[in-house]
CSV table of C-alpha atoms and ligand atoms in Angstrom, one decimal:
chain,number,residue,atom,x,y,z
A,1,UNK,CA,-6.2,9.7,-7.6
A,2,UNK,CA,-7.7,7.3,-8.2
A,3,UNK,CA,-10.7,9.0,-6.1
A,4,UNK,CA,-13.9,7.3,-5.1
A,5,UNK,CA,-15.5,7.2,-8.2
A,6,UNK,CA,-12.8,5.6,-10.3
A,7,UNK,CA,-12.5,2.7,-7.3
A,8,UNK,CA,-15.9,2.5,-7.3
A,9,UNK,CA,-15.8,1.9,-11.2
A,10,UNK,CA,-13.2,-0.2,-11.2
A,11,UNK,CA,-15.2,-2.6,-8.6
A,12,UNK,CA,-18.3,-2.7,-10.2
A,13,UNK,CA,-16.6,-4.3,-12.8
A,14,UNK,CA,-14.4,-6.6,-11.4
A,15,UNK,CA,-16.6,-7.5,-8.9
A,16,UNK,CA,-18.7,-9.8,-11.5
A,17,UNK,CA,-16.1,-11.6,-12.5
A,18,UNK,CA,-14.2,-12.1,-9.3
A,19,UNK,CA,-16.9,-13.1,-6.8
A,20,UNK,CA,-17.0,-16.8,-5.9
A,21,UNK,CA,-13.9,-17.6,-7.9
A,22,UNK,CA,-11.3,-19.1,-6.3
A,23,UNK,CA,-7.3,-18.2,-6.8
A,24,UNK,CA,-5.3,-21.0,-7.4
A,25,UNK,CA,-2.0,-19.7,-7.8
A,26,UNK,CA,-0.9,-16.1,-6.6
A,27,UNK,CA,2.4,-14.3,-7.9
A,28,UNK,CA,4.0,-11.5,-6.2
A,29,UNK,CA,6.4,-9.7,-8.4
A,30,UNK,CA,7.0,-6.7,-5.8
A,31,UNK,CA,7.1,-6.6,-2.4
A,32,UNK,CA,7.4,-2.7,-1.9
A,33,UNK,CA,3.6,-2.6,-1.7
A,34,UNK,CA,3.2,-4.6,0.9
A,35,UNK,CA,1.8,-3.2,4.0
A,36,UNK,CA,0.6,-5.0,6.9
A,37,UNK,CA,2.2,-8.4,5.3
A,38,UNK,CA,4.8,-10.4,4.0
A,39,UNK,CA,5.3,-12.0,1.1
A,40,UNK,CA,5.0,-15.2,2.1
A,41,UNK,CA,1.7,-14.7,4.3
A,42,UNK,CA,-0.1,-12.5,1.4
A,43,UNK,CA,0.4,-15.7,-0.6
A,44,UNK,CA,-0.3,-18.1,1.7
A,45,UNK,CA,-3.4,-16.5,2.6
A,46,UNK,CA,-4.4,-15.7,-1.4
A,47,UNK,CA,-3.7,-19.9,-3.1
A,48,UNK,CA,-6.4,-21.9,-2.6
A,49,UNK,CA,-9.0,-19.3,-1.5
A,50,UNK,CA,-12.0,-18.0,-2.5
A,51,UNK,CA,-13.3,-14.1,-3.1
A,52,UNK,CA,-16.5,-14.2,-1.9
A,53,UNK,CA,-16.8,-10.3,-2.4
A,54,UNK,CA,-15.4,-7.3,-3.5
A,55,UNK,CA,-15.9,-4.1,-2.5
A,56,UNK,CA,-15.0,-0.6,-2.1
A,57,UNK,CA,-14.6,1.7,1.3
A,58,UNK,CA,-13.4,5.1,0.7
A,59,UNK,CA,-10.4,4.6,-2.4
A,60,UNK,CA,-9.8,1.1,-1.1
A,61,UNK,CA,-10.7,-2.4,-3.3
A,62,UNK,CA,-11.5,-4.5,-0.5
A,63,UNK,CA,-11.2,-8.1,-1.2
A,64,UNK,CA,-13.1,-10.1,1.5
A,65,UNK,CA,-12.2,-13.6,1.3
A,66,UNK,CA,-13.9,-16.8,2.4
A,67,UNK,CA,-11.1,-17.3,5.6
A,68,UNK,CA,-12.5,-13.9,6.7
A,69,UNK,CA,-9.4,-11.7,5.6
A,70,UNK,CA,-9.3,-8.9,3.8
A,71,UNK,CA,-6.5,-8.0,1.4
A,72,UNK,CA,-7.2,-4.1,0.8
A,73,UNK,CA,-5.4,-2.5,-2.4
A,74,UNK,CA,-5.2,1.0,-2.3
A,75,UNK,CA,-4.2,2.0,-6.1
A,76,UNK,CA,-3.0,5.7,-6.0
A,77,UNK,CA,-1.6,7.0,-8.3
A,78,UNK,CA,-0.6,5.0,-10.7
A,79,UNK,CA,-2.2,1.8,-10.0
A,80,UNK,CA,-5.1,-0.4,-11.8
A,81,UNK,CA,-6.8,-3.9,-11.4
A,82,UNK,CA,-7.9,-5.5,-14.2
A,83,UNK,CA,-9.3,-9.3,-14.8
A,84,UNK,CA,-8.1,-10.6,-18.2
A,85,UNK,CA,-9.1,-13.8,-19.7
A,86,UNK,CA,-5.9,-14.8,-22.0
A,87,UNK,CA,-2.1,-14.3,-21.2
A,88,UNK,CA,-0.7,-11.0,-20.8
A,89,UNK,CA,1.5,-9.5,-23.6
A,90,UNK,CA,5.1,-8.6,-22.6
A,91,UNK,CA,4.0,-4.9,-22.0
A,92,UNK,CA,1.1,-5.7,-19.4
A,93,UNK,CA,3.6,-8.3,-17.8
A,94,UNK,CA,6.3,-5.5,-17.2
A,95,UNK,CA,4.1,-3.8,-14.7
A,96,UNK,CA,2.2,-6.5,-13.0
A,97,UNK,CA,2.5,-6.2,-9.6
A,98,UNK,CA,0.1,-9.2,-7.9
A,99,UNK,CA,-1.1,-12.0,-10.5
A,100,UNK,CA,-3.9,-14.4,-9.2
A,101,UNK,CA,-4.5,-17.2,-11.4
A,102,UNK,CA,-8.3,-18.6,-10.9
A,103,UNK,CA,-9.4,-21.7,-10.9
A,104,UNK,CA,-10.7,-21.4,-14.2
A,105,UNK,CA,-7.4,-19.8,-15.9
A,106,UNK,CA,-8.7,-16.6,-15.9
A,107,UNK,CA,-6.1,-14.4,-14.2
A,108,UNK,CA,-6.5,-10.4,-11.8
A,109,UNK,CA,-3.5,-8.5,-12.0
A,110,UNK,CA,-2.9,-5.3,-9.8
A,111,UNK,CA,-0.6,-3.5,-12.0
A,112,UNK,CA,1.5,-0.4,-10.9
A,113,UNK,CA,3.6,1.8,-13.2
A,114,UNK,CA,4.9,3.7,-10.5
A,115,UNK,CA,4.2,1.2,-7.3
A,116,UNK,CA,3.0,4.2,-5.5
A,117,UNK,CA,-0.4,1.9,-4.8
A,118,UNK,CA,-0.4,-0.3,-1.8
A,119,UNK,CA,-1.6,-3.8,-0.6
A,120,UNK,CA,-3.0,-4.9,2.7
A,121,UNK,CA,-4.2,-8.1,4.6
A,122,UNK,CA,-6.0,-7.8,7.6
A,123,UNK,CA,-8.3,-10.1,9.5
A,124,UNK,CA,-11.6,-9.5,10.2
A,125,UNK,CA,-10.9,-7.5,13.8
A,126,UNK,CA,-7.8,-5.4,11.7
A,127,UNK,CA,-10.8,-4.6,9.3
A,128,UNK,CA,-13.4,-3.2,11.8
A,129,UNK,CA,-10.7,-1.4,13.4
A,130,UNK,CA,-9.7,0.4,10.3
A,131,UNK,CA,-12.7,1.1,8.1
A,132,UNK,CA,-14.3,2.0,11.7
A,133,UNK,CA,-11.5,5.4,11.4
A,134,UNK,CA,-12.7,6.4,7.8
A,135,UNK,CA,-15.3,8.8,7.6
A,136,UNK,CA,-19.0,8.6,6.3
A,137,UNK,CA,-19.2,7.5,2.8
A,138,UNK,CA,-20.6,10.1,0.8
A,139,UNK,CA,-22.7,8.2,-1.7
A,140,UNK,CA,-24.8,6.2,1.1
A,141,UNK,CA,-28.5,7.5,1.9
A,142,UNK,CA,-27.2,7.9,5.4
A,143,UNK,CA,-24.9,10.5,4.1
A,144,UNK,CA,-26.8,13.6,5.2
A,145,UNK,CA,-26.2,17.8,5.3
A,146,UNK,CA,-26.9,17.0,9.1
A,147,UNK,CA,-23.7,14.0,9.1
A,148,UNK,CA,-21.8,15.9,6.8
A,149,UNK,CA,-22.5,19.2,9.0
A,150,UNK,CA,-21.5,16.9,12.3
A,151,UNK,CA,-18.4,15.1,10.8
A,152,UNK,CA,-16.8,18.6,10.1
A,153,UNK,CA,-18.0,20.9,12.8
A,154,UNK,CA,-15.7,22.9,15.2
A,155,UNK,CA,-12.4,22.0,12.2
A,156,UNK,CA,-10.4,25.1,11.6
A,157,UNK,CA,-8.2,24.6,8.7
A,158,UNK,CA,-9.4,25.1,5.3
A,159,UNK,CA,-12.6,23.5,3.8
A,160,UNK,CA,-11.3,22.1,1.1
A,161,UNK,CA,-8.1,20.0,3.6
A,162,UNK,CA,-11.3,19.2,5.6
A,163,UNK,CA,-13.2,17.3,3.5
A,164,UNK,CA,-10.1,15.6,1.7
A,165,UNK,CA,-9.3,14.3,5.6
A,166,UNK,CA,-10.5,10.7,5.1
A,167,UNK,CA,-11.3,10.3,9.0
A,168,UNK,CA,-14.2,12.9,8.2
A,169,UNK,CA,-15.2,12.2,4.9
A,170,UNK,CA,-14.4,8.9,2.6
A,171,UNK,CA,-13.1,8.9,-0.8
A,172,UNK,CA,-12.3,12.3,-1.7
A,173,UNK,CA,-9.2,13.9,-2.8
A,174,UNK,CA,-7.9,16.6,-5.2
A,175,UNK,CA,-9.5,16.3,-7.9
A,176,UNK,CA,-13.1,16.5,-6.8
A,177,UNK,CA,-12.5,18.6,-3.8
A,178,UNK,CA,-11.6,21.4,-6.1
A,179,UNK,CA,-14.4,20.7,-8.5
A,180,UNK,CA,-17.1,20.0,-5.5
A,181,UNK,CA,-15.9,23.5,-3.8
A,182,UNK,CA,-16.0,25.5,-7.5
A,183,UNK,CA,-19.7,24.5,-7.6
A,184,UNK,CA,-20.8,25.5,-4.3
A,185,UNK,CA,-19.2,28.7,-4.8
A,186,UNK,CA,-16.9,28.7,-2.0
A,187,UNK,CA,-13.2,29.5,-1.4
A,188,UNK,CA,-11.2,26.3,-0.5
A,189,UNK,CA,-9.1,28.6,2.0
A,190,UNK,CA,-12.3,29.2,4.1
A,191,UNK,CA,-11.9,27.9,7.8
A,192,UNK,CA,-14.5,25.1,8.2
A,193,UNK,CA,-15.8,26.1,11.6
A,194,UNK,CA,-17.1,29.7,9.5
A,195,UNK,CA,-19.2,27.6,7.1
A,196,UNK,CA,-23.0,28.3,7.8
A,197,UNK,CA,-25.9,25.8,8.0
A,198,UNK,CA,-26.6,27.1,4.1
A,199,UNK,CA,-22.8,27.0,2.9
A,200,UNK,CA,-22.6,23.2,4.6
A,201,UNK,CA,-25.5,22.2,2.3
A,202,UNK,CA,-24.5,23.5,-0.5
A,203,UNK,CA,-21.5,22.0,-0.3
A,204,UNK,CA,-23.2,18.5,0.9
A,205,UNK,CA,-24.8,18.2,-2.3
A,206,UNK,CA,-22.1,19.4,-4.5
A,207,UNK,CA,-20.3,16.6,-3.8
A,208,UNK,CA,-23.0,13.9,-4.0
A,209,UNK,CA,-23.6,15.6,-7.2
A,210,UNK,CA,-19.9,15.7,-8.6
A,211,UNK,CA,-18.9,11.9,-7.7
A,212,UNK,CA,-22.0,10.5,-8.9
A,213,UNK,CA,-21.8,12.7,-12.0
A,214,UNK,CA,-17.7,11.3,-12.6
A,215,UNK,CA,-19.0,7.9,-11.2
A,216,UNK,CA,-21.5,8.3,-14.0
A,217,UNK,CA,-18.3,9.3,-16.3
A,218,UNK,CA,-16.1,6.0,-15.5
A,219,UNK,CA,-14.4,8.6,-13.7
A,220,UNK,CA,-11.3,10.8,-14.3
A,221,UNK,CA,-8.1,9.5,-16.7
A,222,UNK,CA,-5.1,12.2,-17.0
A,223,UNK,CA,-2.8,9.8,-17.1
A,224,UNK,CA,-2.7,5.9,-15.5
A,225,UNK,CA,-6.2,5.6,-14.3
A,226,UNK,CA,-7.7,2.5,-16.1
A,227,UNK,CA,-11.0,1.2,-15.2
A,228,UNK,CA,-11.8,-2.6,-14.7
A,229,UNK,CA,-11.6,-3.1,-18.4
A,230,UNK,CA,-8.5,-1.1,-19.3
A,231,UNK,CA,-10.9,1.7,-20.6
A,232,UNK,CA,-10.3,5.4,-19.8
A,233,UNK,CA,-12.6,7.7,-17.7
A,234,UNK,CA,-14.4,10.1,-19.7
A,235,UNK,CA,-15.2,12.8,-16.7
A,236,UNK,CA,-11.7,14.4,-17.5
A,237,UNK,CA,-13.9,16.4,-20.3
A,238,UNK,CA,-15.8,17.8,-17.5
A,239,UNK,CA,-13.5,19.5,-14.8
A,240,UNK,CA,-14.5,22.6,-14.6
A,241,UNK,CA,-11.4,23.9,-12.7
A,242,UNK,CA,-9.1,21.5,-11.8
A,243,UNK,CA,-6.0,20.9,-13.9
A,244,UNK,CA,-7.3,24.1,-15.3
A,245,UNK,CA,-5.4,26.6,-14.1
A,246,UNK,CA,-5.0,30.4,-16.6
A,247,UNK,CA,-7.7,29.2,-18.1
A,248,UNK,CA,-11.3,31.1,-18.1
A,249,UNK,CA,-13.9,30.2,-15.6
A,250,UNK,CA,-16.9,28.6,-17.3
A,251,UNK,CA,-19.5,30.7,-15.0
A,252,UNK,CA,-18.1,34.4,-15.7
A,253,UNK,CA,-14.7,34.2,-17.8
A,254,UNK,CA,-12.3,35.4,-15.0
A,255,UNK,CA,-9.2,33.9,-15.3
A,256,UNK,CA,-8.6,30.7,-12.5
A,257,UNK,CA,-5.9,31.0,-10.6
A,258,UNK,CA,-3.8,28.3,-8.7
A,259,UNK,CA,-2.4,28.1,-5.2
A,260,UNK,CA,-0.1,25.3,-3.3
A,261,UNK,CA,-0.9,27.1,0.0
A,262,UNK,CA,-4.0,25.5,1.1
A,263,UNK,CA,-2.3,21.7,1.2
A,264,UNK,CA,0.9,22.0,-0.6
A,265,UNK,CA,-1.4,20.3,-3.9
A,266,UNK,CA,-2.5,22.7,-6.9
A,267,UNK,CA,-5.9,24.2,-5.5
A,268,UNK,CA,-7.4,26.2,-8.5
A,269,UNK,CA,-10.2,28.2,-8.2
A,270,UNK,CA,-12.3,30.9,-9.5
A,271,UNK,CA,-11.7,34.5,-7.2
A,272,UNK,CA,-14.8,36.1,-8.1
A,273,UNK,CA,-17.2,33.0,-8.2
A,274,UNK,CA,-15.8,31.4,-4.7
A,275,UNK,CA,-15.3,34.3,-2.8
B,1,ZN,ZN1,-15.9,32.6,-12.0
């Protein structure tokens, strides 16, 4: 969390504001994010520099800036971005993380309640060798049953830590892993390698189908997710099983049931509707 579609919302709306602006001053308030960089070279690199695009790959923000670098924040948990055009109050100040000042006043902030988010810089070479490890992303047209079927074949643990693995498969994680496997009727325990042609289908689409109907939603908010504009997600109102756990199962009223077995995270699932 936040999962692809809550990046992806949170870039479509930043990305307006943010591409072509330059930052004129940068302000690093933690450095226990920092990955891949220092302090001084994440600044360095950030003042006096343009964002000539922004961008999402898997549940990166990908910040691609006119000296070809890329500073990559990865917001987890309990981490947002958000472009504001006046000061920040005391409240939004006390979590800031990164501030960018543009050239025209306006100002990002990556804010982190919990600093469990992360911040990269790479160079153009460090960038085609890492996205090059991530899986397919799942929302592309080249994203098909017959990729998805290939990018999983021969794996023997369970479906549902297959498709969470982000070298096989960008941009999902708990959340819609349980939800995707709920609606294609399957049991997250299942070994991957016993999936058949019409079970790897099934589950192709539900997928697509769940991240583009969150996508649709602003995504997910249980607690810290914010999108681009400090809104909440609305797809929360949706989960059909995850989170959901004693409650009844919206297809035949059996009670859901939860297990840490699978990944050591709560898998909940129906036992008569995903056999
Ligand atoms: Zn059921």
């Amino acid at each position: 969390m936040p999962e692809l579609p809550e990046v992806e919302t949170i870039v479509r709306e930043i990305a307006p504001q943010l591409e072509g602006s330059r930052i004129a001053r940068a302000e690093l308030k933690k450095t226990d994010v920092l990955r891949e960089v220092t302090k001084p070279r994440l600044i360095k690199a950030l003042q006096g520099d343009t964002i000539e695009q922004v961008y999402r790959r898997a549940k990166h923000i990908v910040f691609r800036l006119s000296s070809g670098h890329r500073m990559i924040i990865q917001p987890r948990m309990t981490g947002s971005v958000i472009v504001y055009e006046r000061e920040l109050t005391r409240d939004e100040l006390k979590y800031a993380v990164l501030i960018c000042t543009l050239s025209d006043k306006r100002k990002f902030v990556y804010r982190d309640v919990r600093r469990l988010g992360t911040i990269w810089l790479l160079d153009e070479a460090g960038w085609i060798g890492y996205t090059g490890r991530i899986g397919p992303e799942p929302l592309e047209e080249t994203f098909t049953p017959f990729v998805f079927a290939d990018r999983l074949k021969g794996t023997r643990t369970a479906v549902k830590k297959a498709i969470m693995d982000q070298r096989r498969l960008a941009g999902v994680g708990n959340i819609y892993a349980n939800e995707a496997l709920f609606d294609a009727r399957l049991n997250p325990a299942k070994s991957t390698h016993k999936l058949s042609v019409e079970e790897f289908a099934r589950l192709h689409a539900a997928i697509v189908d769940v991240l583009q109907r969150a996508l649709a939603s602003s995504g997910t908010t249980l607690r810290d997710y914010r999108t681009g504009r400090g809104e909440r997600g609305r797809f929360q109102f949706e989960l059909r099983v995850y989170k959901r756990g004693g409650e009844k199962c919206v297809q035949c009223g059996k009670t859901l049931v939860e297990t840490h077995e699978i990944d050591m995270r709560t898998t909940t699932y129906c036992k008569k509707c995903q056999r």
